[in-house]
Coordinates of C-alpha atoms and ligand atoms in Angstrom, one line a residue:
M4 CA -27.2 24.3 9.3
S5 CA -29.4 22.9 6.6
N6 CA -28.0 20.8 3.7
D7 CA -28.5 23.7 1.3
S8 CA -26.8 26.2 3.5
L9 CA -23.9 23.8 4.0
Q10 CA -23.5 23.3 0.3
K11 CA -23.4 27.0 -0.1
E12 CA -20.7 27.2 2.5
F13 CA -18.6 24.6 0.8
A14 CA -19.2 26.2 -2.6
K15 CA -17.8 29.5 -1.2
V16 CA -14.6 27.6 -0.4
V17 CA -14.1 25.2 -3.4
G18 CA -16.4 26.7 -6.0
Q19 CA -19.7 25.2 -7.2
D20 CA -17.9 23.3 -10.0
N21 CA -15.9 21.3 -7.4
I22 CA -18.9 20.0 -5.4
M23 CA -20.7 16.8 -6.2
T24 CA -23.9 15.6 -4.7
S25 CA -25.8 13.5 -7.3
E26 CA -26.7 9.9 -6.5
S27 CA -24.5 8.5 -9.2
E28 CA -21.5 10.6 -8.0
M29 CA -22.1 9.5 -4.4
H30 CA -22.2 5.9 -5.6
A31 CA -18.8 6.5 -7.3
Y32 CA -17.2 7.5 -4.0
S33 CA -18.9 4.9 -1.8
Y34 CA -16.2 2.3 -2.2
D35 CA -12.5 1.9 -2.7
S36 CA -10.3 -1.1 -3.7
A37 CA -11.2 -3.2 -0.6
V38 CA -13.9 -5.8 -0.7
L39 CA -16.2 -4.1 1.8
D40 CA -19.8 -2.9 1.9
Q41 CA -20.4 0.5 0.1
V42 CA -21.3 3.6 2.1
S43 CA -22.4 6.8 0.3
P44 CA -21.2 10.2 1.4
A45 CA -23.5 13.3 1.4
M46 CA -21.1 15.4 -0.6
V47 CA -17.8 15.2 -2.4
V48 CA -15.6 18.3 -2.6
R49 CA -12.5 18.9 -4.6
P50 CA -10.4 21.9 -3.3
T51 CA -8.0 23.4 -5.8
S52 CA -5.8 25.2 -3.4
S53 CA -4.1 24.6 0.0
E54 CA -6.1 27.3 1.6
A55 CA -9.4 25.7 0.4
L56 CA -8.2 22.3 1.7
G57 CA -7.7 23.9 5.2
Q58 CA -11.1 25.6 5.0
V59 CA -12.8 22.3 4.1
V60 CA -11.3 20.7 7.2
K61 CA -12.4 23.6 9.4
L62 CA -16.0 23.7 7.9
C63 CA -16.3 19.9 8.7
N64 CA -15.1 20.3 12.2
D65 CA -17.3 23.4 12.9
N66 CA -20.3 21.6 11.6
E67 CA -19.5 18.2 13.0
L68 CA -19.3 16.6 9.6
K69 CA -17.2 13.4 9.3
L70 CA -14.4 13.9 6.7
T71 CA -12.7 11.3 4.6
V72 CA -9.8 12.5 2.5
R73 CA -9.3 10.6 -0.7
G74 CA -6.4 10.4 -3.2
A75 CA -6.9 7.8 -5.9
G76 CA -9.0 5.4 -3.7
T77 CA -6.7 2.5 -4.5
N78 CA -6.2 1.5 -0.8
L79 CA -7.0 -2.1 -0.1
S80 CA -8.3 -1.8 3.5
G81 CA -11.4 0.5 3.2
G82 CA -9.5 3.6 4.2
T83 CA -11.6 5.8 2.0
I84 CA -15.0 4.4 2.5
P85 CA -16.8 7.4 3.9
H86 CA -18.9 7.8 7.0
P87 CA -22.6 7.6 6.2
G88 CA -23.7 11.1 5.2
G89 CA -20.1 12.4 5.6
I90 CA -17.9 14.5 3.3
V91 CA -15.3 13.1 0.9
C92 CA -12.5 15.5 0.1
L93 CA -10.5 14.7 -3.1
T94 CA -6.9 15.8 -3.3
T95 CA -6.5 15.1 -7.0
A96 CA -6.4 18.8 -7.9
L97 CA -3.6 19.5 -5.5
N98 CA -1.1 17.9 -7.8
N99 CA 1.9 20.2 -8.1
I100 CA 5.5 19.1 -7.7
L101 CA 6.7 22.3 -6.0
E102 CA 10.5 21.6 -5.9
I103 CA 13.0 18.9 -6.8
N104 CA 16.2 19.9 -5.1
E105 CA 19.2 18.2 -6.8
E106 CA 21.7 19.6 -4.4
D107 CA 20.1 18.6 -1.1
L108 CA 18.3 15.5 -2.5
Y109 CA 14.7 16.2 -1.5
A110 CA 11.4 17.2 -3.2
V111 CA 8.4 19.1 -2.0
V112 CA 5.1 18.0 -3.4
E113 CA 1.4 18.5 -2.9
P114 CA -0.5 15.4 -1.7
G115 CA -2.4 14.7 -4.9
V116 CA 0.7 14.1 -7.1
V117 CA 0.5 10.7 -8.8
T118 CA 3.4 8.5 -7.6
A119 CA 4.6 7.3 -11.0
K120 CA 4.5 10.9 -12.5
F121 CA 6.7 12.0 -9.5
A122 CA 9.1 9.1 -9.9
A123 CA 9.5 9.9 -13.6
Q124 CA 10.1 13.6 -12.9
V125 CA 12.7 12.7 -10.3
A126 CA 14.3 10.2 -12.7
S127 CA 14.5 12.8 -15.4
K128 CA 16.9 14.7 -13.0
G129 CA 19.0 11.6 -12.6
L130 CA 17.6 10.8 -9.2
L131 CA 15.5 8.0 -7.6
Y132 CA 12.4 8.0 -5.5
P133 CA 12.4 4.3 -4.5
P134 CA 8.9 3.5 -3.1
D135 CA 7.1 1.9 -6.0
P136 CA 3.7 0.4 -5.0
G137 CA 2.1 -1.7 -7.7
S138 CA -0.6 1.0 -8.0
Q139 CA 1.9 3.8 -8.7
A140 CA 0.4 4.6 -12.1
V141 CA -2.6 6.1 -10.3
S142 CA -2.0 6.2 -6.5
T143 CA -1.1 9.6 -4.9
L144 CA 1.8 10.5 -2.7
G145 CA -0.6 11.6 0.0
G146 CA -2.2 8.2 -0.1
N147 CA 1.2 6.5 0.0
V148 CA 2.3 8.5 3.1
A149 CA -1.1 7.9 4.8
E150 CA -0.8 4.2 4.2
N151 CA 3.0 3.9 4.5
A152 CA 3.0 2.2 1.1
G153 CA 5.6 -0.3 0.2
G154 CA 6.5 -1.9 -3.1
L155 CA 8.9 -4.1 -5.0
R156 CA 12.0 -2.3 -3.8
A157 CA 11.2 -2.3 -0.1
L158 CA 13.7 -5.1 0.7
K159 CA 16.7 -2.9 0.1
Y160 CA 15.3 0.6 -0.1
G161 CA 12.6 0.5 2.6
V162 CA 9.1 1.8 2.4
T163 CA 7.5 5.3 2.1
K164 CA 8.2 6.2 5.8
D165 CA 11.9 6.0 5.0
Y166 CA 11.5 8.8 2.5
V167 CA 9.3 11.2 4.5
M168 CA 11.4 14.1 5.7
G169 CA 8.5 16.4 6.6
V170 CA 4.7 16.8 6.4
D171 CA 2.8 20.0 6.5
F172 CA -0.8 19.1 7.6
F173 CA -4.0 20.7 8.6
D174 CA -5.2 19.7 12.1
V175 CA -8.9 19.1 12.7
N176 CA -9.4 22.9 13.4
G177 CA -7.9 23.7 9.9
E178 CA -4.7 25.1 11.5
L179 CA -1.6 24.4 9.3
V180 CA 1.0 22.4 11.3
K181 CA 4.5 22.2 9.9
S182 CA 6.6 19.2 10.8
G183 CA 10.0 17.8 9.8
S184 CA 12.6 19.7 7.8
R185 CA 14.6 19.8 4.5
T186 CA 17.8 18.8 6.4
V187 CA 19.1 15.2 6.5
K188 CA 19.1 15.4 10.3
C189 CA 16.4 17.1 12.5
V190 CA 15.7 16.2 16.1
T191 CA 13.6 19.1 17.2
G192 CA 10.4 18.2 19.0
Y193 CA 8.1 15.2 18.7
N194 CA 8.3 13.4 15.3
L195 CA 5.0 14.8 14.1
A196 CA 5.9 13.9 10.5
G197 CA 6.4 10.3 11.7
L198 CA 3.0 10.4 13.4
M199 CA 1.4 11.3 10.1
V200 CA 2.9 8.3 8.3
A201 CA 0.4 5.5 8.2
S202 CA -2.2 7.6 10.0
E203 CA -4.8 6.8 7.3
G204 CA -6.4 10.2 7.3
T205 CA -7.4 10.0 11.0
L206 CA -5.0 12.6 12.6
G207 CA -4.4 15.3 10.0
V208 CA -4.9 16.3 6.4
F209 CA -1.6 16.6 4.5
E210 CA -1.0 19.8 2.7
K211 CA 2.6 19.3 1.5
L212 CA 5.1 16.5 1.7
I213 CA 8.9 16.8 1.9
L214 CA 10.3 13.6 0.4
K215 CA 13.9 12.2 0.3
L216 CA 15.5 11.4 -3.0
V217 CA 18.6 9.1 -3.5
P218 CA 21.1 8.6 -6.4
P219 CA 20.1 5.7 -8.6
P220 CA 22.2 2.5 -8.7
K221 CA 24.9 2.4 -11.4
A222 CA 24.1 -1.2 -12.4
I223 CA 21.1 -3.5 -12.2
K224 CA 20.7 -7.2 -12.9
S225 CA 17.3 -9.0 -13.0
M226 CA 17.0 -12.8 -12.6
M227 CA 14.4 -15.5 -12.5
A228 CA 14.7 -18.9 -10.7
E229 CA 12.3 -21.8 -11.3
F230 CA 11.7 -24.4 -8.6
D231 CA 9.9 -27.7 -8.5
D232 CA 8.9 -27.3 -4.9
V233 CA 7.5 -24.3 -3.0
G234 CA 9.4 -25.2 0.1
A235 CA 12.7 -25.1 -1.8
A236 CA 11.9 -21.7 -3.2
S237 CA 11.1 -20.4 0.3
Q238 CA 14.4 -22.0 1.6
A239 CA 16.3 -20.2 -1.2
V240 CA 14.8 -16.9 0.0
S241 CA 16.0 -17.5 3.6
A242 CA 19.5 -18.6 2.3
I243 CA 19.9 -15.5 0.2
I244 CA 19.2 -13.3 3.1
A245 CA 21.3 -15.4 5.4
A246 CA 24.2 -15.0 3.0
K247 CA 24.0 -11.2 3.7
I248 CA 23.0 -10.3 0.2
V249 CA 20.3 -7.7 0.0
P250 CA 18.6 -7.8 -3.4
A251 CA 16.7 -4.7 -4.3
T252 CA 13.8 -7.0 -5.1
L253 CA 13.0 -10.6 -4.2
E254 CA 9.5 -11.6 -5.4
F255 CA 7.7 -14.9 -5.3
M256 CA 4.9 -16.5 -7.5
D257 CA 3.2 -19.9 -6.8
N258 CA 2.2 -22.3 -9.6
F259 CA -1.4 -21.1 -9.7
T260 CA -0.3 -17.5 -10.2
I261 CA 2.3 -18.5 -12.8
K262 CA -0.3 -20.3 -14.8
T263 CA -2.8 -17.4 -14.5
V264 CA -0.2 -14.8 -15.5
E265 CA 0.8 -17.0 -18.5
N266 CA -2.9 -17.2 -19.6
F267 CA -3.2 -13.4 -19.2
R268 CA -0.4 -12.3 -21.5
G269 CA 1.7 -15.3 -22.5
A270 CA 4.9 -14.0 -20.9
G271 CA 6.8 -17.3 -21.6
L272 CA 6.8 -18.4 -18.0
N273 CA 7.2 -22.1 -17.3
T274 CA 3.8 -23.2 -16.2
E275 CA 5.2 -26.5 -14.8
A276 CA 7.3 -24.7 -12.2
A277 CA 5.9 -25.0 -8.7
A278 CA 7.3 -21.6 -7.8
L279 CA 9.3 -18.7 -9.3
L280 CA 11.6 -16.3 -7.6
L281 CA 12.1 -13.0 -9.5
L282 CA 15.1 -11.1 -8.3
E283 CA 17.0 -7.9 -8.9
V284 CA 20.3 -6.8 -7.5
D285 CA 21.7 -3.3 -8.0
G286 CA 24.5 -1.1 -6.9
H287 CA 28.2 -0.7 -8.1
P288 CA 28.7 -2.9 -11.3
A289 CA 31.4 -5.1 -9.6
Q290 CA 29.1 -5.7 -6.6
V291 CA 26.2 -6.4 -8.8
E292 CA 28.2 -9.1 -10.7
D293 CA 29.3 -10.6 -7.4
D294 CA 25.8 -10.6 -5.9
A295 CA 24.2 -12.0 -9.0
A296 CA 26.7 -14.9 -9.1
Q297 CA 26.1 -15.7 -5.4
V298 CA 22.3 -15.5 -5.8
Q299 CA 22.5 -18.0 -8.7
E300 CA 24.7 -20.4 -6.7
I301 CA 22.4 -20.2 -3.7
C302 CA 19.3 -20.8 -5.8
K303 CA 20.9 -23.8 -7.5
Q304 CA 22.0 -25.2 -4.1
N305 CA 18.4 -25.0 -3.0
G306 CA 17.1 -26.9 -6.0
A307 CA 16.4 -24.3 -8.7
R308 CA 16.1 -26.3 -11.9
Q309 CA 16.4 -23.2 -14.1
F310 CA 18.0 -19.9 -13.6
T311 CA 17.8 -17.1 -16.1
V312 CA 19.6 -13.7 -16.1
A313 CA 18.0 -10.9 -18.1
Q314 CA 20.5 -9.9 -20.8
D315 CA 19.1 -6.5 -21.8
A316 CA 16.4 -4.0 -20.9
K317 CA 13.8 -5.8 -22.9
Q318 CA 14.3 -9.1 -21.0
R319 CA 14.4 -7.2 -17.7
D320 CA 11.1 -5.5 -18.5
A321 CA 9.6 -8.9 -19.4
V322 CA 10.5 -10.3 -15.9
W323 CA 8.9 -7.4 -14.1
Q324 CA 5.9 -7.2 -16.4
A325 CA 5.2 -10.8 -15.4
R326 CA 5.3 -9.8 -11.8
R327 CA 3.1 -6.7 -12.4
D328 CA 0.6 -8.9 -14.2
A329 CA 0.1 -11.1 -11.2
L330 CA -2.8 -9.2 -9.6
P331 CA -4.7 -8.2 -12.7
A332 CA -4.4 -11.7 -14.0
L333 CA -5.6 -13.3 -10.8
A334 CA -8.4 -10.7 -10.6
R335 CA -9.9 -12.0 -13.8
V336 CA -10.4 -15.5 -12.5
K337 CA -13.5 -14.9 -10.3
P338 CA -15.8 -11.9 -9.6
T339 CA -14.3 -11.1 -6.1
T340 CA -10.6 -10.8 -5.4
V341 CA -9.5 -10.6 -1.7
L342 CA -5.8 -9.5 -1.6
E343 CA -4.2 -10.0 1.8
D344 CA -0.8 -8.9 3.0
A345 CA -0.2 -10.5 6.4
T346 CA 3.5 -10.5 6.8
V347 CA 5.9 -12.8 8.7
P348 CA 9.6 -12.7 9.6
R349 CA 11.4 -13.8 6.5
S350 CA 12.6 -17.1 8.1
K351 CA 9.0 -18.1 8.6
I352 CA 8.0 -17.9 4.9
P353 CA 8.2 -21.7 4.5
D354 CA 5.7 -22.1 7.5
M355 CA 3.4 -19.4 6.1
M356 CA 3.4 -21.1 2.7
Q357 CA 2.5 -24.4 4.2
A358 CA -0.3 -22.8 6.3
L359 CA -1.7 -21.1 3.2
K360 CA -1.9 -24.4 1.4
R361 CA -3.7 -26.0 4.4
I362 CA -6.1 -23.1 4.7
A363 CA -7.0 -23.3 0.9
R364 CA -7.6 -27.0 1.2
E365 CA -9.6 -26.9 4.5
Y366 CA -11.9 -24.1 3.4
K367 CA -12.1 -25.3 -0.2
L368 CA -10.9 -22.0 -1.7
T369 CA -8.8 -20.9 -4.6
I370 CA -5.8 -19.0 -3.3
G371 CA -3.1 -17.7 -5.6
T372 CA 0.0 -16.5 -3.7
F373 CA 2.6 -14.0 -4.9
G374 CA 4.4 -11.1 -3.3
H375 CA 7.4 -9.7 -1.6
A376 CA 9.1 -12.9 -0.3
G377 CA 12.2 -11.0 0.6
D378 CA 10.2 -8.9 3.1
G379 CA 8.2 -11.8 4.4
N380 CA 5.2 -9.9 2.8
L381 CA 3.3 -12.4 0.8
H382 CA 0.0 -11.6 -0.9
P383 CA -2.3 -14.6 -0.6
T384 CA -5.1 -13.8 -3.0
I385 CA -8.5 -15.4 -2.4
L386 CA -10.5 -15.7 -5.6
T387 CA -14.2 -16.0 -4.9
D388 CA -17.6 -14.6 -5.5
K389 CA -19.0 -12.6 -2.7
R390 CA -22.6 -13.3 -3.8
D391 CA -22.1 -17.0 -2.9
T392 CA -22.9 -16.5 0.7
Q393 CA -21.7 -20.0 1.8
E394 CA -18.3 -19.6 0.1
W395 CA -18.0 -16.1 1.5
E396 CA -18.5 -17.4 5.1
R397 CA -15.6 -19.8 4.4
V398 CA -13.5 -16.8 3.0
E399 CA -14.1 -14.8 6.2
K400 CA -12.9 -17.8 8.3
A401 CA -9.9 -18.3 6.1
I402 CA -8.9 -14.6 6.4
D403 CA -9.2 -14.8 10.2
E404 CA -7.0 -17.9 10.1
I405 CA -4.4 -16.3 7.8
F406 CA -4.1 -13.4 10.4
D407 CA -3.9 -15.9 13.3
V408 CA -1.1 -17.9 11.6
A409 CA 0.8 -14.7 10.7
L410 CA 0.6 -13.4 14.3
D411 CA 1.5 -16.8 15.8
L412 CA 4.6 -16.8 13.6
G413 CA 5.6 -13.4 15.0
G414 CA 4.3 -11.4 12.1
T415 CA 1.9 -8.5 11.5
L416 CA -1.6 -8.1 10.1
S417 CA -0.4 -5.8 7.3
G418 CA 3.0 -5.3 5.7
E419 CA 1.8 -2.4 3.4
H420 CA -2.0 -2.3 2.8
G421 CA -3.0 -0.7 6.1
I422 CA -5.7 -1.4 8.5
G423 CA -8.6 0.9 7.5
M424 CA -12.0 -0.7 8.2
A425 CA -10.9 -4.1 7.0
K426 CA -8.6 -5.1 9.8
S427 CA -9.4 -2.8 12.7
K428 CA -11.2 -5.5 14.7
F429 CA -7.9 -7.6 14.7
M430 CA -5.6 -4.7 15.9
H431 CA -5.7 -5.7 19.6
Q432 CA -4.5 -9.2 18.7
E433 CA -1.3 -7.8 17.4
H434 CA -0.7 -4.8 19.6
G435 CA -2.6 -5.6 22.8
L436 CA -5.3 -3.5 24.4
A437 CA -2.9 -1.0 26.1
A438 CA -1.6 0.1 22.7
I439 CA -5.2 0.5 21.3
E440 CA -6.3 2.5 24.4
Y441 CA -3.2 4.8 24.1
S442 CA -3.9 5.4 20.4
R443 CA -7.6 6.1 21.2
R444 CA -6.6 8.6 23.8
M445 CA -4.3 10.3 21.4
K446 CA -6.9 10.4 18.7
S447 CA -9.6 11.8 21.1
V448 CA -7.3 14.7 22.2
L449 CA -6.3 15.6 18.6
D450 CA -9.7 15.1 17.1
P451 CA -12.2 15.3 20.0
K452 CA -15.3 15.2 17.8
D453 CA -13.9 12.2 15.8
I454 CA -14.2 14.1 12.5
L455 CA -11.2 12.8 10.7
N456 CA -11.9 9.5 8.9
P457 CA -13.8 7.9 11.8
G458 CA -14.0 4.2 12.2
K459 CA -10.7 3.5 10.5
M460 CA -7.7 1.8 12.1
L461 CA -9.0 1.7 15.7
G462 CA -12.7 1.1 15.0
P463 CA -15.4 3.6 16.1
L464 CA -14.0 6.1 18.6
L465 CA -17.2 7.5 20.1
A466 CA -19.7 4.7 20.8
Ligands
LIG527 C1 -3.5 -2.9 -8.2 C2 -3.1 -2.4 -6.8 C3 -1.8 -2.6 -6.5 C4 -1.3 -2.2 -5.2 N1 0.0 -2.4 -4.9 C5 0.5 -1.9 -3.7 C6 1.8 -2.1 -3.4 O1 2.6 -2.7 -4.1 N2 2.2 -1.7 -2.2 C7 1.4 -1.0 -1.3 O2 1.8 -0.6 -0.3 N3 0.1 -0.8 -1.7 C8 -0.4 -1.2 -2.8 N4 -1.7 -1.0 -3.2 C9 -2.6 -0.3 -2.2 C10 -2.7 1.3 -2.5 O3 -2.4 1.6 -3.8 C11 -1.8 2.1 -1.5 O4 -2.3 1.9 -0.2 C12 -1.7 3.6 -1.9 O5 -0.8 4.2 -1.0 C13 -3.0 4.3 -1.8 O6 -2.9 5.6 -2.4 P1 -4.2 6.4 -2.9 O7 -3.7 7.7 -3.5 O8 -5.0 5.5 -3.7 O9 -4.8 6.7 -1.5 P2 -6.4 6.5 -1.1 O10 -6.8 5.1 -1.3 O11 -7.2 7.5 -1.7 O12 -6.3 6.8 0.5 C14 -5.6 5.9 1.3 C15 -5.6 6.6 2.7 O13 -4.9 7.8 2.7 C16 -5.6 8.8 3.3 N5 -5.2 10.0 2.6 C17 -5.1 10.3 1.3 N6 -4.7 11.5 1.0 C18 -4.5 12.1 2.2 C19 -4.1 13.4 2.7 N7 -3.8 14.4 1.8 N8 -4.0 13.6 4.0 C20 -4.3 12.7 4.9 N9 -4.7 11.4 4.5 C21 -4.8 11.1 3.2 C22 -7.1 8.4 3.0 O14 -7.9 9.0 3.9 C23 -7.0 6.9 3.2 O15 -7.1 6.6 4.6 C24 -2.2 -1.5 -4.4 C25 -3.5 -1.3 -4.8 C26 -4.0 -1.7 -6.0 C27 -5.4 -1.5 -6.3

């Protein structure tokens, strides 16, 4: 079919107003939040109904057009960089919260609902949706499920997969497949909803999500501990976990990040501290008091020179604003920000921190490190300028080495940012060739023409 005829076909499905083809528009959808080369699609379509979404998938399959579904495009692994000349399908108009069920504690949503808007709606009913990626003000729930997004509360509450009860999705033929259920328990058939989690748009296109909700904690306490030594802060993390306390949040910032955050907003952080731990415990008020006291004791035993407990909501907000500022503050330092999320078993955080220091020194790079220390999920952030080709070569070597170290320590390539195009070439190192081949066989059966987000996660399917 000619380009004109194809456009007419898509226009019949989504309406002419929801089709983009101009050069500037294609440029706008040629990249996402990963630092990768841009690739322009041939067309961007924006369905405004579930039916239209299914028809877009079918049209792509029938005409062998590569399809990349896109929520907010905030993924950090190149998951929404289109195939050259392919179609980008935006889910942003499919943004209805269809049900919040207070009796059975679930919600049904369309995939384009913005995470923070959903969390606020849920909170207004006195309930909690815990997954809280740093991008939640703009990211979509469909994108969160497709990346299995984490966030600050993952240590105690888990990640997105722990809240996915069901996914209705279009297969590559545009057939609607329903999976999961609205019940707490459901063991009928393969776990297709589970298969959709972290599938990065490669196996199906989500039409609706059934998400679990929980009651919010009755009490919360936020704290900040300052250390003169990064090793001591890492040991404190291990000691807190070993004491069988599960904070809702246990975050880390190194000295470079502390100074950069302080420059950014003047949050009153101690720029002399080698490391900060930002912590939150929640639950029953008596338990919270007990946990907070123990956390304080453990931090002091491990060399914390200052320990502050937020006394009110304003002080609590200040603690978490400082943490939320980490990435935007670091991103201002140099033109290119490479945010990694290789993750290690928690007990290996001290080794990982030492390795990062060595890698920064050896490759002469600026690396600020912050992140979810309680999950072993640090974010070493390389600040560079991609136009400096010599430095960029060193950056690429440093990234390879960060992955090698994480895997040697028994960790994983990604704790929450996904694989996309950025890390697909490393997958066999973590999972072995048999797992990659098994996944490829599954993908080739479910999507024989390799229509759905080709080149992501497993690399190119059809050579
Ligand atoms: C400042 C910043 C902070 C961040 N903080 C965190 C964090 O704390 N934790 C974390 O986990 N991530 C974080 N991220 C990464 C990112 O926000 C998450 O991966 C998020 O889940 C992506 O959502 P999105 O709507 O932007 O999805 P997109 O980037 O648009 O898409 C992500 C993937 O989902 C697929 N997809 C989207 N919609 C559908 C659908 N309907 N059906 C099938 N597949 C679909 C896409 O094809 C793509 O593969 C951060 C990113 C930024 C820029």
